[in-house]
Structure formats: C-alpha cells, structure tokens
Tab-separated table of C-alpha atoms in Angstrom:
chain	number	residue	atom	x	y	z
A	1	LEU	CA	0.000	0.000	0.000
A	2	GLY	CA	2.839	2.429	0.794
A	3	GLU	CA	4.986	1.475	-2.191
A	4	PRO	CA	3.491	3.843	-4.832
A	5	ALA	CA	3.922	6.777	-2.445
A	6	TRP	CA	7.499	5.665	-1.748
A	7	TRP	CA	8.347	5.606	-5.465
A	8	SER	CA	6.669	8.955	-6.004
A	9	GLY	CA	8.863	10.340	-3.215
A	10	VAL	CA	11.961	8.937	-4.896
A	11	ALA	CA	10.843	10.388	-8.234
A	12	VAL	CA	10.410	13.836	-6.680
A	13	ILE	CA	13.828	13.543	-4.999
A	14	LEU	CA	15.468	12.615	-8.307
A	15	ILE	CA	13.723	15.377	-10.259
A	16	GLY	CA	14.645	17.882	-7.554
A	17	GLY	CA	18.248	16.681	-7.515
A	18	VAL	CA	18.601	16.882	-11.296
A	19	THR	CA	17.015	20.347	-11.274
A	20	ALA	CA	19.395	21.503	-8.538
A	21	VAL	CA	22.483	20.189	-10.328
A	22	LEU	CA	21.492	21.613	-13.719
A	23	GLY	CA	20.521	24.947	-12.180
A	24	ILE	CA	23.833	25.392	-10.404
A	25	LEU	CA	25.820	24.237	-13.451
A	26	HIS	CA	24.063	26.873	-15.556
A	27	ALA	CA	24.702	29.461	-12.826
A	28	LEU	CA	28.415	28.643	-12.765
A	29	MET	CA	28.691	29.375	-16.492
A	30	GLU	CA	26.711	32.631	-16.389
A	31	LYS	CA	28.307	36.074	-16.760
A	32	ASP	CA	25.132	38.153	-16.380
A	33	LEU	CA	24.477	38.977	-12.718
A	34	LYS	CA	20.682	38.759	-12.821
A	35	ARG	CA	20.681	35.572	-14.883
A	36	LEU	CA	23.106	34.048	-12.369
A	37	LEU	CA	20.651	34.822	-9.590
A	38	ALA	CA	17.799	33.332	-11.631
A	39	TYR	CA	19.696	30.082	-12.248
A	40	SER	CA	20.555	29.986	-8.558
A	41	THR	CA	16.834	30.166	-7.838
A	42	ILE	CA	16.287	27.150	-10.099
A	43	GLU	CA	18.905	25.296	-8.071
A	44	ASN	CA	17.190	26.231	-4.815
A	45	ILE	CA	13.810	25.082	-6.143
A	46	GLY	CA	15.451	21.733	-6.889
A	47	VAL	CA	16.670	21.521	-3.289
A	48	ILE	CA	13.170	22.354	-2.055
A	49	PHE	CA	11.662	19.637	-4.242
A	50	ALA	CA	14.228	17.126	-3.013
A	51	SER	CA	13.199	17.934	0.549
A	52	LEU	CA	9.524	17.531	-0.366
A	53	GLY	CA	10.370	14.185	-1.954
A	54	LEU	CA	12.079	13.141	1.256
A	55	ALA	CA	8.945	14.097	3.169
A	56	LEU	CA	6.861	11.906	0.829
A	57	ALA	CA	9.256	8.969	1.138
A	58	PHE	CA	9.414	9.244	4.926
A	59	LYS	CA	5.625	9.444	5.172
A	60	ALA	CA	5.228	6.372	2.946
A	61	ASN	CA	7.629	4.436	5.182
A	62	ALA	CA	5.726	5.308	8.367
A	63	MET	CA	8.288	7.806	9.623
A	64	PRO	CA	6.048	10.777	10.488
A	65	SER	CA	8.633	12.682	12.541
A	66	ALA	CA	11.212	12.576	9.755
A	67	ALA	CA	8.502	13.483	7.217
A	68	ALA	CA	7.464	16.483	9.304
A	69	LEU	CA	11.100	17.570	9.648
A	70	ALA	CA	11.727	17.311	5.884
A	71	PHE	CA	8.514	19.180	5.098
A	72	THR	CA	9.365	21.886	7.645
A	73	ALA	CA	12.841	22.202	6.134
A	74	ALA	CA	11.301	22.664	2.679
A	75	LEU	CA	8.920	25.354	3.929
A	76	PHE	CA	11.695	27.099	5.854
A	77	HIS	CA	13.887	27.078	2.753
A	78	VAL	CA	11.054	28.605	0.694
A	79	LEU	CA	10.655	31.396	3.244
A	80	ASN	CA	14.397	31.958	3.613
A	81	HIS	CA	14.954	31.908	-0.145
A	82	SER	CA	12.200	34.429	-0.783
A	83	PHE	CA	13.851	36.889	1.592
A	84	PHE	CA	17.488	36.525	0.623
A	85	LYS	CA	16.967	36.223	-3.139
A	86	SER	CA	14.771	39.312	-3.308
A	87	LEU	CA	17.488	41.220	-1.444
A	88	LEU	CA	20.122	39.885	-3.851
A	89	PHE	CA	18.029	41.075	-6.807
A	90	PHE	CA	17.722	44.495	-5.144
A	91	GLY	CA	21.512	44.540	-4.789
A	92	ALA	CA	21.931	43.546	-8.436
A	93	GLY	CA	19.592	46.381	-9.381
A	94	ALA	CA	21.662	48.806	-7.319
A	95	VAL	CA	24.822	47.633	-9.093
A	96	LEU	CA	23.118	47.983	-12.465
A	97	SER	CA	21.900	51.494	-11.607
A	98	ALA	CA	25.342	52.586	-10.404
A	99	THR	CA	27.393	51.045	-13.203
A	100	GLY	CA	25.014	50.442	-16.101
A	101	GLU	CA	26.560	46.978	-16.406
A	102	ARG	CA	25.358	43.423	-15.607
A	103	ASP	CA	28.349	41.524	-16.994
A	104	MET	CA	30.224	40.292	-13.917
A	105	GLU	CA	33.527	40.153	-15.775
A	106	LYS	CA	33.373	43.944	-16.132
A	107	LEU	CA	32.309	44.662	-12.547
A	108	GLY	CA	35.606	44.410	-10.681
A	109	GLY	CA	36.359	46.684	-7.719
A	110	LEU	CA	32.764	47.407	-6.749
A	111	ILE	CA	33.599	47.345	-3.051
A	112	HIS	CA	35.466	50.635	-3.547
A	113	ARG	CA	32.729	52.274	-5.670
A	114	LEU	CA	29.731	50.959	-3.694
A	115	PRO	CA	30.939	50.106	-0.177
A	116	VAL	CA	27.525	49.999	1.521
A	117	THR	CA	25.884	48.028	-1.292
A	118	SER	CA	28.847	45.643	-1.369
A	119	PHE	CA	28.662	45.042	2.367
A	120	VAL	CA	24.901	44.406	2.301
A	121	PHE	CA	25.200	42.246	-0.811
A	122	LEU	CA	27.856	40.089	0.832
C-alpha cells in the first residue's frame, strides 16, 4: 500500500536533484548577474523539491517525525529563499543602476565604488 507513495517520493527527490544540479551548473557558467541569480533560484527550487520528496518517502515508510522535519525544512527554505533572493536582486539592481553593467567580468572593484551596497550584498 505504501509502495506507490514511496516511489513517487523517490521520483520527486530525483527530479529535484537533477534540477538543482542543472541549475547550479548553468549558474556557474553565467556572466550576467541577474541571470546568475535566476539560475541559482532554479537550483534552490530543486533543493526544495528534493526535501519535499524526502517528506513523501518518509511518510510512505511510516516515519512521520522525519517526514514532518523534511517538510518543515522545505517550507523554511522557501521562506528563507524568498527573503534573501529578493534582497540579492535588489543589490543587483543597485549595481546595475550605479554602473550600467550586468556583466560580472566587467564589474571588478565594486567594493570601492559601492561600499555599503557591497557590504549588504555580501
């Protein structure tokens, strides 16, 4: 009876894991600051889905405490990600407004030009 739910949990874990890996690989190759942040969001969504898959697998295997912990971790990551990523996009907008540039290879030395923004961004 619990086996279909267990396999669905594994499927969600695998899809989340593949999404996370592909998202971060795309982010590593990106030169545009805002696109890097967007690919990083894809990676974080993959991590969230992997945690939801863990919650499904734990629930199917009669491990309610572990399922609740995995589900809580997923929800906490959603909340945390919404706060920090919106602030990172605000920082990227501040950099774009100050420099007119989104290409990270051309944005060296920003800590000297934008010390407060750099500190908050870090």
